[in-house]
mmCIF file of C-alpha atoms in Angstrom:
data_model
loop_
_atom_site.group_PDB
_atom_site.id
_atom_site.type_symbol
_atom_site.label_atom_id
_atom_site.label_comp_id
_atom_site.label_asym_id
_atom_site.label_seq_id
_atom_site.Cartn_x
_atom_site.Cartn_y
_atom_site.Cartn_z
ATOM 1 C CA UNK E 1 33.753 97.970 86.703
ATOM 2 C CA UNK E 2 34.746 100.940 84.549
ATOM 3 C CA UNK E 3 38.407 100.132 85.161
ATOM 4 C CA UNK E 4 37.879 96.515 84.138
ATOM 5 C CA UNK E 5 36.138 97.618 80.933
ATOM 6 C CA UNK E 6 39.082 99.838 80.045
ATOM 7 C CA UNK E 7 41.474 96.981 80.693
ATOM 8 C CA UNK E 8 39.426 94.666 78.503
ATOM 9 C CA UNK E 9 39.345 97.243 75.709
ATOM 10 C CA UNK E 10 43.100 97.669 75.940
ATOM 11 C CA UNK E 11 43.649 93.893 75.899
ATOM 12 C CA UNK E 12 41.394 93.599 72.852
ATOM 13 C CA UNK E 13 43.374 96.266 71.014
ATOM 14 C CA UNK E 14 46.676 94.529 71.762
ATOM 15 C CA UNK E 15 45.263 91.169 70.705
ATOM 16 C CA UNK E 16 44.130 92.682 67.401
ATOM 17 C CA UNK E 17 47.543 94.271 66.909
ATOM 18 C CA UNK E 18 49.282 90.989 67.614
ATOM 19 C CA UNK E 19 47.102 89.181 65.051
ATOM 20 C CA UNK E 20 47.714 91.911 62.493
ATOM 21 C CA UNK E 21 51.480 91.902 62.928
ATOM 22 C CA UNK E 22 51.521 88.132 62.931
ATOM 23 C CA UNK E 23 50.162 88.216 59.396
ATOM 24 C CA UNK E 24 53.026 90.392 58.168
ATOM 25 C CA UNK E 25 54.914 88.415 55.500
ATOM 26 C CA UNK E 26 58.596 87.571 55.825
ATOM 27 C CA UNK E 27 61.245 88.916 53.396
ATOM 28 C CA UNK E 28 61.263 85.525 51.690
ATOM 29 C CA UNK E 29 57.520 85.680 51.022
ATOM 30 C CA UNK E 30 57.802 89.237 49.725
ATOM 31 C CA UNK E 31 60.616 88.211 47.384
ATOM 32 C CA UNK E 32 58.577 85.283 46.056
ATOM 33 C CA UNK E 33 55.717 87.679 45.265
ATOM 34 C CA UNK E 34 58.036 90.188 43.618
ATOM 35 C CA UNK E 35 57.210 92.859 46.189
ATOM 36 C CA UNK E 36 60.683 92.985 47.734
ATOM 37 C CA UNK E 37 62.930 94.080 44.910
ATOM 38 C CA UNK E 38 66.522 93.144 44.247
ATOM 39 C CA UNK E 39 69.232 94.972 46.136
ATOM 40 C CA UNK E 40 70.018 98.492 44.897
ATOM 41 C CA UNK E 41 73.194 99.123 42.880
ATOM 42 C CA UNK E 42 76.409 98.777 44.845
ATOM 43 C CA UNK E 43 77.645 102.033 46.407
ATOM 44 C CA UNK E 44 81.017 103.419 45.389
ATOM 45 C CA UNK E 45 82.840 101.542 48.146
ATOM 46 C CA UNK E 46 85.095 98.521 48.242
ATOM 47 C CA UNK E 47 84.503 96.871 51.595
ATOM 48 C CA UNK E 48 81.653 98.379 53.611
ATOM 49 C CA UNK E 49 78.031 98.376 52.536
ATOM 50 C CA UNK E 50 78.698 96.166 49.511
ATOM 51 C CA UNK E 51 77.860 92.543 48.836
ATOM 52 C CA UNK E 52 80.289 89.788 49.712
ATOM 53 C CA UNK E 53 80.323 88.635 46.100
ATOM 54 C CA UNK E 54 81.513 92.059 44.938
ATOM 55 C CA UNK E 55 84.397 91.989 47.425
ATOM 56 C CA UNK E 56 85.485 88.585 46.154
ATOM 57 C CA UNK E 57 85.717 89.842 42.586
ATOM 58 C CA UNK E 58 89.179 91.281 43.337
ATOM 59 C CA UNK E 59 91.889 89.167 44.956
ATOM 60 C CA UNK E 60 93.485 92.325 46.324
ATOM 61 C CA UNK E 61 90.432 92.700 48.574
ATOM 62 C CA UNK E 62 91.244 89.454 50.366
ATOM 63 C CA UNK E 63 93.732 88.122 52.887
ATOM 64 C CA UNK E 64 93.804 84.357 53.383
ATOM 65 C CA UNK E 65 90.714 84.405 51.166
ATOM 66 C CA UNK E 66 88.856 86.581 53.708
ATOM 67 C CA UNK E 67 87.765 90.226 53.156
ATOM 68 C CA UNK E 68 90.603 92.398 54.468
ATOM 69 C CA UNK E 69 88.629 94.418 57.074
ATOM 70 C CA UNK E 70 87.310 91.220 58.651
ATOM 71 C CA UNK E 71 90.710 89.552 58.638
ATOM 72 C CA UNK E 72 92.671 92.537 59.930
ATOM 73 C CA UNK E 73 90.255 93.399 62.743
ATOM 74 C CA UNK E 74 90.235 89.767 63.878
ATOM 75 C CA UNK E 75 94.034 89.683 63.816
ATOM 76 C CA UNK E 76 94.262 92.925 65.799
ATOM 77 C CA UNK E 77 91.952 91.551 68.491
ATOM 78 C CA UNK E 78 94.060 88.493 69.268
ATOM 79 C CA UNK E 79 95.919 90.085 72.243
ATOM 80 C CA UNK E 80 92.669 91.469 73.667
ATOM 81 C CA UNK E 81 90.393 88.439 73.839
ATOM 82 C CA UNK E 82 90.233 88.774 77.623
ATOM 83 C CA UNK E 83 88.931 92.360 77.584
ATOM 84 C CA UNK E 84 85.650 92.472 79.470
ATOM 85 C CA UNK E 85 82.627 93.186 77.282
ATOM 86 C CA UNK E 86 84.418 92.534 73.999
ATOM 87 C CA UNK E 87 81.805 92.939 71.214
ATOM 88 C CA UNK E 88 79.240 94.082 73.775
ATOM 89 C CA UNK E 89 80.750 97.455 74.673
ATOM 90 C CA UNK E 90 80.404 100.039 71.898
ATOM 91 C CA UNK E 91 83.436 101.529 70.206
ATOM 92 C CA UNK E 92 84.069 105.205 69.553
ATOM 93 C CA UNK E 93 81.939 106.185 66.575
ATOM 94 C CA UNK E 94 84.351 108.763 65.147
ATOM 95 C CA UNK E 95 87.283 106.374 65.492
ATOM 96 C CA UNK E 96 85.395 103.570 63.782
ATOM 97 C CA UNK E 97 84.517 105.872 60.889
ATOM 98 C CA UNK E 98 88.152 106.917 60.575
ATOM 99 C CA UNK E 99 89.290 103.284 60.465
ATOM 100 C CA UNK E 100 86.542 102.481 57.981
ATOM 101 C CA UNK E 101 87.847 105.211 55.663
ATOM 102 C CA UNK E 102 91.383 103.838 56.006
ATOM 103 C CA UNK E 103 90.200 100.475 54.696
ATOM 104 C CA UNK E 104 88.189 102.072 51.897
ATOM 105 C CA UNK E 105 91.314 104.025 50.882
ATOM 106 C CA UNK E 106 93.174 100.690 50.861
ATOM 107 C CA UNK E 107 95.659 101.860 53.446
ATOM 108 C CA UNK E 108 96.995 100.016 56.477
ATOM 109 C CA UNK E 109 95.069 100.773 59.683
ATOM 110 C CA UNK E 110 97.014 101.832 62.761
ATOM 111 C CA UNK E 111 95.272 99.657 65.314
ATOM 112 C CA UNK E 112 98.132 100.073 67.801
ATOM 113 C CA UNK E 113 97.115 103.642 68.571
ATOM 114 C CA UNK E 114 93.341 103.369 68.839
ATOM 115 C CA UNK E 115 91.735 105.076 71.813
ATOM 116 C CA UNK E 116 89.535 102.049 72.506
ATOM 117 C CA UNK E 117 89.963 98.378 71.701
ATOM 118 C CA UNK E 118 86.183 98.301 71.363
ATOM 119 C CA UNK E 119 86.505 100.462 68.248
ATOM 120 C CA UNK E 120 88.229 97.522 66.557
ATOM 121 C CA UNK E 121 85.602 94.985 67.589
ATOM 122 C CA UNK E 122 82.934 97.556 66.756
ATOM 123 C CA UNK E 123 84.367 97.955 63.268
ATOM 124 C CA UNK E 124 84.179 94.210 62.690
ATOM 125 C CA UNK E 125 80.579 94.249 63.848
ATOM 126 C CA UNK E 126 79.887 97.246 61.605
ATOM 127 C CA UNK E 127 81.192 95.377 58.565
ATOM 128 C CA UNK E 128 78.589 92.651 59.091
ATOM 129 C CA UNK E 129 75.884 95.137 59.988
ATOM 130 C CA UNK E 130 76.362 97.100 56.747
ATOM 131 C CA UNK E 131 76.163 94.093 54.420
ATOM 132 C CA UNK E 132 73.264 94.655 51.974
ATOM 133 C CA UNK E 133 72.049 91.166 52.856
ATOM 134 C CA UNK E 134 72.730 89.167 56.044
ATOM 135 C CA UNK E 135 75.454 86.564 55.767
ATOM 136 C CA UNK E 136 72.807 83.820 56.128
ATOM 137 C CA UNK E 137 70.674 85.456 53.377
ATOM 138 C CA UNK E 138 67.066 86.613 53.400
ATOM 139 C CA UNK E 139 65.983 83.523 51.486
ATOM 140 C CA UNK E 140 66.959 81.160 54.315
ATOM 141 C CA UNK E 141 65.760 83.325 57.199
ATOM 142 C CA UNK E 142 62.550 81.418 57.872
ATOM 143 C CA UNK E 143 64.388 78.098 57.603
ATOM 144 C CA UNK E 144 67.028 79.120 60.131
ATOM 145 C CA UNK E 145 64.350 80.351 62.505
ATOM 146 C CA UNK E 146 62.505 77.045 62.165
ATOM 147 C CA UNK E 147 65.575 75.230 63.521
ATOM 148 C CA UNK E 148 64.756 76.431 67.031
ATOM 149 C CA UNK E 149 61.705 75.355 68.997
ATOM 150 C CA UNK E 150 60.619 74.013 72.348
ATOM 151 C CA UNK E 151 59.961 70.593 70.878
ATOM 152 C CA UNK E 152 63.192 70.410 68.848
ATOM 153 C CA UNK E 153 66.167 68.717 70.565
ATOM 154 C CA UNK E 154 69.377 70.752 70.431
ATOM 155 C CA UNK E 155 71.156 68.030 68.491
ATOM 156 C CA UNK E 156 68.467 68.204 65.820
ATOM 157 C CA UNK E 157 68.682 71.999 65.754
ATOM 158 C CA UNK E 158 72.413 71.794 65.053
ATOM 159 C CA UNK E 159 71.838 69.221 62.296
ATOM 160 C CA UNK E 160 69.203 71.423 60.675
ATOM 161 C CA UNK E 161 71.416 74.502 60.886
ATOM 162 C CA UNK E 162 74.256 72.536 59.258
ATOM 163 C CA UNK E 163 72.030 71.614 56.315
ATOM 164 C CA UNK E 164 71.190 75.288 55.804
ATOM 165 C CA UNK E 165 74.747 76.612 56.001
ATOM 166 C CA UNK E 166 75.642 74.063 53.328
ATOM 167 C CA UNK E 167 73.218 75.894 51.028
ATOM 168 C CA UNK E 168 75.077 79.189 51.335
ATOM 169 C CA UNK E 169 77.482 80.295 48.643
ATOM 170 C CA UNK E 170 81.100 79.246 49.045
ATOM 171 C CA UNK E 171 82.051 82.844 49.812
ATOM 172 C CA UNK E 172 79.398 83.204 52.510
ATOM 173 C CA UNK E 173 80.479 79.897 54.016
ATOM 174 C CA UNK E 174 84.090 81.066 54.180
ATOM 175 C CA UNK E 175 83.203 84.349 55.848
ATOM 176 C CA UNK E 176 80.777 82.763 58.279
ATOM 177 C CA UNK E 177 83.237 80.018 59.188
ATOM 178 C CA UNK E 178 85.978 82.580 59.845
ATOM 179 C CA UNK E 179 83.643 84.621 62.027
ATOM 180 C CA UNK E 180 82.442 81.619 64.025
ATOM 181 C CA UNK E 181 86.008 80.480 64.703
ATOM 182 C CA UNK E 182 86.822 83.965 65.970
ATOM 183 C CA UNK E 183 83.760 83.949 68.211
ATOM 184 C CA UNK E 184 84.722 80.541 69.597
ATOM 185 C CA UNK E 185 88.107 82.001 70.572
ATOM 186 C CA UNK E 186 86.362 84.894 72.299
ATOM 187 C CA UNK E 187 84.036 82.515 74.134
ATOM 188 C CA UNK E 188 86.982 80.448 75.373
ATOM 189 C CA UNK E 189 87.911 83.461 77.502
ATOM 190 C CA UNK E 190 84.448 83.889 79.007
ATOM 191 C CA UNK E 191 85.834 83.763 82.530
ATOM 192 C CA UNK E 192 87.562 87.089 81.926
ATOM 193 C CA UNK E 193 85.684 88.837 79.125
ATOM 194 C CA UNK E 194 82.204 87.761 80.283
ATOM 195 C CA UNK E 195 81.330 87.011 76.653
ATOM 196 C CA UNK E 196 80.305 83.393 76.364
ATOM 197 C CA UNK E 197 78.408 81.927 73.446
ATOM 198 C CA UNK E 198 75.045 83.022 74.845
ATOM 199 C CA UNK E 199 76.082 86.675 75.144
ATOM 200 C CA UNK E 200 77.730 86.601 71.720
ATOM 201 C CA UNK E 201 74.505 85.174 70.319
ATOM 202 C CA UNK E 202 72.624 88.130 71.793
ATOM 203 C CA UNK E 203 75.031 90.586 70.153
ATOM 204 C CA UNK E 204 75.089 88.974 66.727
ATOM 205 C CA UNK E 205 71.714 87.223 66.427
ATOM 206 C CA UNK E 206 69.935 89.906 64.434
ATOM 207 C CA UNK E 207 73.142 90.956 62.646
ATOM 208 C CA UNK E 208 73.888 87.543 61.145
ATOM 209 C CA UNK E 209 70.290 86.498 60.490
ATOM 210 C CA UNK E 210 68.704 89.842 59.691
ATOM 211 C CA UNK E 211 65.038 89.616 60.524
ATOM 212 C CA UNK E 212 61.478 89.598 59.355
ATOM 213 C CA UNK E 213 59.856 92.827 58.188
ATOM 214 C CA UNK E 214 60.925 95.328 60.816
ATOM 215 C CA UNK E 215 57.941 96.305 62.888
ATOM 216 C CA UNK E 216 56.739 96.337 66.442
ATOM 217 C CA UNK E 217 55.525 92.916 67.443
ATOM 218 C CA UNK E 218 54.350 91.391 70.673
ATOM 219 C CA UNK E 219 56.256 88.288 69.555
ATOM 220 C CA UNK E 220 59.490 90.202 69.030
ATOM 221 C CA UNK E 221 61.026 88.801 72.212
ATOM 222 C CA UNK E 222 60.536 85.226 71.012
ATOM 223 C CA UNK E 223 61.897 86.104 67.583
ATOM 224 C CA UNK E 224 65.037 87.653 69.017
ATOM 225 C CA UNK E 225 65.550 84.725 71.367
ATOM 226 C CA UNK E 226 65.410 82.312 68.437
ATOM 227 C CA UNK E 227 67.857 84.384 66.410
ATOM 228 C CA UNK E 228 70.224 84.545 69.341
ATOM 229 C CA UNK E 229 69.959 80.811 69.919
ATOM 230 C CA UNK E 230 70.751 80.013 66.283
ATOM 231 C CA UNK E 231 73.966 82.043 66.451
ATOM 232 C CA UNK E 232 74.836 80.609 69.866
ATOM 233 C CA UNK E 233 74.542 77.067 68.491
ATOM 234 C CA UNK E 234 76.574 78.032 65.433
ATOM 235 C CA UNK E 235 79.431 79.219 67.628
ATOM 236 C CA UNK E 236 79.299 76.233 69.971
ATOM 237 C CA UNK E 237 79.181 73.789 67.049
ATOM 238 C CA UNK E 238 81.153 75.688 64.429
ATOM 239 C CA UNK E 239 83.184 72.646 63.415
ATOM 240 C CA UNK E 240 79.968 70.737 62.740
ATOM 241 C CA UNK E 241 78.031 73.604 61.184
ATOM 242 C CA UNK E 242 80.824 74.481 58.752
ATOM 243 C CA UNK E 243 83.361 71.636 58.561
ATOM 244 C CA UNK E 244 86.495 71.492 56.421
ATOM 245 C CA UNK E 245 87.360 75.154 56.927
ATOM 246 C CA UNK E 246 90.703 76.112 58.458
ATOM 247 C CA UNK E 247 92.546 79.411 58.732
ATOM 248 C CA UNK E 248 96.220 79.936 59.490
ATOM 249 C CA UNK E 249 95.406 83.023 61.528
ATOM 250 C CA UNK E 250 93.865 80.961 64.320
ATOM 251 C CA UNK E 251 96.512 78.209 64.345
ATOM 252 C CA UNK E 252 98.452 79.661 67.299
ATOM 253 C CA UNK E 253 95.585 81.272 69.224
#
């Protein structure tokens, strides 16, 4: 009986915690109330940790209208799309930092002599991770999450996601479209690299969508699954989600 009482007390505490965390407002709600302030001033960097709009202010920062680090890392990965665990296996931290500095110094990276191919894919991931705001924006986070649900047919989810991507800025649409096309090329080699759209969604779900206020939550698993599913559907339906975007880089892949 004493053991059952302790279990009931523990269950009550977790239920209270779940209710409390469930009331935590999203970034969008905090912005509407003026609690979540605007992004801090841009750091003294050109490519990493700065907004996409700031990168697009200078044409020299772009290649085929895509931020240079994103374009060059994607280009360098073309011969290695069959590498097992691409984008799942971590790169070498020191090597990624060195390559990051090369880009910030506006020099040409020597990808041919990296110690690990995963440092290149890791650098691409790092570029997205360090954006001050997720590529899909904080404002649309709740809307993207609402596209996924047990009662929502996949076709409808894709249609809803397409409506939201159309609301992104032209620059964000370009970057996201480029990324999704790259991921589709990676997924085409799933038989060898073991990185299909589902696994890529797991890697990039929280990176592309960001998330609600970061805190422990008993519903975190469901939240992550929805984020992952949104990105998975984006990759699988990239031509529908972001139509009318083409890039010469991928023409011969």
